[in-house]
Coordinates of C-alpha atoms in Angstrom, one line a residue:
M1 CA -30.6 -10.8 26.1
T2 CA -32.5 -9.8 23.0
C3 CA -31.8 -11.1 19.5
V4 CA -30.4 -7.7 18.5
S5 CA -28.0 -7.5 21.4
R6 CA -26.8 -11.1 20.7
A7 CA -26.1 -10.2 17.1
I8 CA -24.1 -7.1 18.1
A9 CA -22.1 -9.2 20.6
V10 CA -21.3 -11.8 17.8
L11 CA -20.3 -9.1 15.3
A12 CA -18.1 -7.4 17.9
L13 CA -16.1 -10.7 18.3
L14 CA -15.6 -11.3 14.5
P15 CA -12.6 -9.0 14.0
G16 CA -10.7 -10.9 16.7
L17 CA -11.2 -14.1 14.7
A18 CA -9.7 -12.8 11.5
L19 CA -5.9 -12.9 11.9
A20 CA -3.8 -12.2 8.9
E21 CA -0.3 -10.9 8.2
M22 CA 1.6 -10.0 5.1
Q23 CA 4.0 -12.7 4.0
A24 CA 6.8 -12.5 1.5
L25 CA 6.5 -14.5 -1.7
D26 CA 9.4 -16.4 -3.2
D27 CA 10.1 -16.2 -7.0
D28 CA 8.2 -19.5 -7.7
A29 CA 5.0 -18.3 -5.9
L30 CA 5.2 -14.9 -7.5
S31 CA 5.6 -16.3 -11.0
E32 CA 2.3 -18.1 -10.7
L33 CA 0.4 -14.8 -10.0
S34 CA -0.9 -12.5 -12.7
G35 CA -2.4 -9.0 -12.6
Q36 CA -3.2 -6.0 -14.6
G37 CA -1.5 -2.7 -14.5
G38 CA -2.8 0.7 -15.5
V39 CA -4.3 3.9 -14.2
Y40 CA -8.0 4.9 -14.1
L41 CA -8.5 8.6 -13.7
S42 CA -11.5 10.8 -12.9
G43 CA -11.4 14.5 -12.2
E44 CA -13.0 17.9 -12.2
F45 CA -11.5 21.2 -13.2
S46 CA -13.1 24.5 -12.3
I47 CA -11.8 27.3 -14.3
N48 CA -12.7 30.8 -13.2
K49 CA -16.3 29.8 -12.6
N50 CA -16.8 32.9 -10.4
G51 CA -14.6 35.2 -12.6
G52 CA -10.9 36.0 -12.5
V53 CA -8.7 38.0 -10.3
L54 CA -7.6 40.5 -12.9
W55 CA -10.9 42.5 -13.2
D56 CA -13.7 43.4 -10.9
T57 CA -17.2 43.0 -12.2
P58 CA -18.7 46.4 -12.7
A59 CA -22.2 47.5 -11.6
S60 CA -23.3 48.3 -15.1
N61 CA -22.8 46.9 -18.6
N62 CA -21.7 50.2 -20.0
P63 CA -17.9 50.3 -20.6
A64 CA -17.8 54.1 -20.4
Q65 CA -18.9 53.8 -16.7
W66 CA -16.2 51.3 -15.7
T67 CA -13.0 52.0 -13.8
A68 CA -9.6 50.7 -15.2
N69 CA -9.8 47.5 -13.2
Q70 CA -13.4 46.6 -14.2
R71 CA -14.6 44.4 -17.1
S72 CA -17.8 42.7 -18.1
C73 CA -17.9 39.7 -20.5
A74 CA -21.7 39.9 -21.0
L75 CA -23.0 39.9 -24.5
V76 CA -23.4 43.3 -26.1
G77 CA -26.8 44.7 -25.2
A78 CA -27.2 42.5 -22.1
S79 CA -29.0 44.2 -19.2
S80 CA -26.6 43.0 -16.5
P81 CA -22.8 42.6 -16.4
E82 CA -21.1 39.2 -16.2
S83 CA -17.8 38.3 -14.6
C84 CA -14.9 37.4 -17.0
G85 CA -13.0 34.2 -17.1
M86 CA -9.4 33.4 -17.9
R87 CA -7.6 34.9 -20.9
V88 CA -4.7 33.3 -22.9
A89 CA -3.1 35.3 -25.7
V90 CA -0.4 34.2 -28.2
R91 CA 1.5 36.4 -30.7
S92 CA 2.4 34.8 -33.9
G93 CA 5.2 37.1 -34.8
A94 CA 7.1 40.2 -33.6
N95 CA 5.0 42.6 -35.6
A96 CA 1.8 40.5 -35.8
G97 CA -1.5 40.6 -34.0
W98 CA -2.6 38.4 -31.1
Y99 CA -4.7 35.2 -31.1
V100 CA -6.8 35.2 -28.0
L101 CA -8.8 32.6 -26.1
D102 CA -10.9 34.8 -23.9
N103 CA -13.4 34.4 -21.1
I104 CA -12.5 30.7 -20.4
K105 CA -14.5 29.5 -17.5
G106 CA -16.8 26.8 -16.3
I107 CA -16.6 23.3 -14.7
F108 CA -15.2 20.4 -16.8
S109 CA -15.2 16.9 -15.4
F110 CA -14.3 13.5 -16.8
E111 CA -14.6 9.9 -15.7
G112 CA -12.7 6.9 -17.0
L113 CA -9.6 8.3 -18.6
T114 CA -7.1 5.4 -18.6
L115 CA -3.4 5.1 -19.0
D116 CA -2.0 1.7 -19.8
T117 CA 0.6 -0.2 -21.8
R118 CA -0.3 -2.8 -24.5
T119 CA 1.7 -5.2 -26.6
L120 CA 0.8 -5.1 -30.3
T121 CA 1.7 -8.1 -32.4
S122 CA 2.2 -7.6 -36.2
A123 CA 4.2 -9.2 -39.0
G124 CA 7.2 -7.2 -37.7
G125 CA 7.0 -8.7 -34.2
E126 CA 5.8 -7.4 -30.9
R127 CA 5.8 -3.8 -29.9
E128 CA 5.0 -2.1 -26.6
V129 CA 2.7 1.0 -26.9
L130 CA 1.2 3.5 -24.5
A131 CA -2.6 3.4 -24.6
L132 CA -4.6 6.5 -23.5
G133 CA -8.2 5.3 -23.1
L134 CA -10.7 8.1 -23.8
P135 CA -12.9 9.0 -20.9
N136 CA -16.3 7.4 -20.8
E137 CA -18.0 10.7 -20.3
I138 CA -16.9 14.4 -20.3
R139 CA -19.3 16.8 -18.5
F140 CA -19.5 20.6 -19.0
K141 CA -21.3 22.9 -16.6
D142 CA -21.5 26.6 -17.5
G143 CA -18.5 26.2 -19.9
N144 CA -17.6 29.3 -21.8
F145 CA -14.9 30.5 -24.1
A146 CA -14.3 32.9 -27.0
F147 CA -11.7 32.8 -29.8
A148 CA -10.6 36.3 -31.0
V149 CA -7.9 38.3 -32.6
A150 CA -6.7 41.5 -30.8
S151 CA -4.2 44.3 -31.2
Q152 CA -2.7 43.6 -27.7
G153 CA -2.3 40.5 -25.5
G154 CA -3.9 42.2 -22.5
W155 CA -7.4 43.4 -22.5
K156 CA -8.0 47.2 -22.4
N157 CA -11.1 49.2 -22.1
K158 CA -11.2 51.3 -25.3
A159 CA -14.1 53.4 -23.9
L160 CA -11.8 55.0 -21.3
S161 CA -9.0 57.4 -21.9
A162 CA -5.3 56.4 -21.4
A163 CA -5.2 58.7 -18.3
N164 CA -8.1 56.6 -16.8
G165 CA -6.4 53.2 -17.6
G166 CA -8.0 52.6 -20.9
D167 CA -6.7 52.5 -24.5
P168 CA -8.9 54.0 -27.3
S169 CA -6.8 52.3 -30.0
Y170 CA -7.4 48.8 -28.5
Q171 CA -9.2 46.4 -31.0
Q172 CA -10.5 42.9 -30.4
T173 CA -12.6 41.0 -32.9
T174 CA -14.3 37.8 -31.6
I175 CA -14.3 35.1 -34.3
F176 CA -16.6 32.8 -32.4
S177 CA -17.7 32.1 -28.9
A178 CA -19.4 29.1 -27.2
K179 CA -21.4 28.3 -24.1
I180 CA -21.4 24.6 -23.2
D181 CA -23.6 22.6 -20.9
G182 CA -24.1 18.9 -21.0
S183 CA -22.0 15.8 -21.5
I184 CA -20.2 13.9 -24.3
R185 CA -19.8 10.1 -24.4
M186 CA -16.6 8.9 -25.8
Q187 CA -15.1 5.5 -26.6
G188 CA -11.8 4.2 -28.0
S189 CA -8.2 4.9 -27.3
V190 CA -5.2 6.8 -28.5
L191 CA -2.0 4.7 -29.0
V192 CA 1.4 6.3 -28.6
F193 CA 4.2 4.4 -30.4
P194 CA 7.6 5.0 -28.9
T195 CA 10.5 5.4 -31.3
N196 CA 14.3 5.0 -30.9

C-alpha cells in the first residue's frame, strides 16, 4: 500500500470517529453563553441592463423612422440607437407637469449592509436603537439615469403623428443625466430612534 492510499484510508475513517448530537441547554447553561445578533447583507440589482419591455430598440436613431412601439435612448446625434431603461413618472398636482426619472438601467451591487440593534447610554438612561450600517462598498456597472420634466407620464414619440402612435404635442426636457461606472466606499451607520 502506498503512502497516498494509506492517507486516503485514514481520511475515510475520520467521519466515523466524530460523533455529535444536539443537546438541549438548561437555563443556567444558556445564561453563561453570549452571542451577537444582526444581519449582514450583500446583493446585486440589475435594472433593465438590456432595455425594458415597453419599447423595442429601433434600427436607426432617427425618431421619424420609428414605429409606435420603438424608442432609442441614445444621445442626440449618436450614430447608433440604444435600448431604454425603466421610467418612473410622478405628477405633483392635478394640472401640473410630470417629474420623470427616465432610462434607469445598470447593475448596482453592495457588500456589507448591516442591520442590528444597539443600546445607547446617555444622561437620560439607556435606549434601544436600530442601526443600519452603511455598505463597505457600492459598485455601479453601466449605471444610467436621467431626471426630466415632461408634459405626460408616459413617453410619446413627437416625430410621429397621432394616427401612427405618436404625439406631436409631447414635450420632455432633461434637467440632467448621468452614466455611472465604478465604486463608492462608505463607512458609518444610520441610527433609527423608536418613539412611543
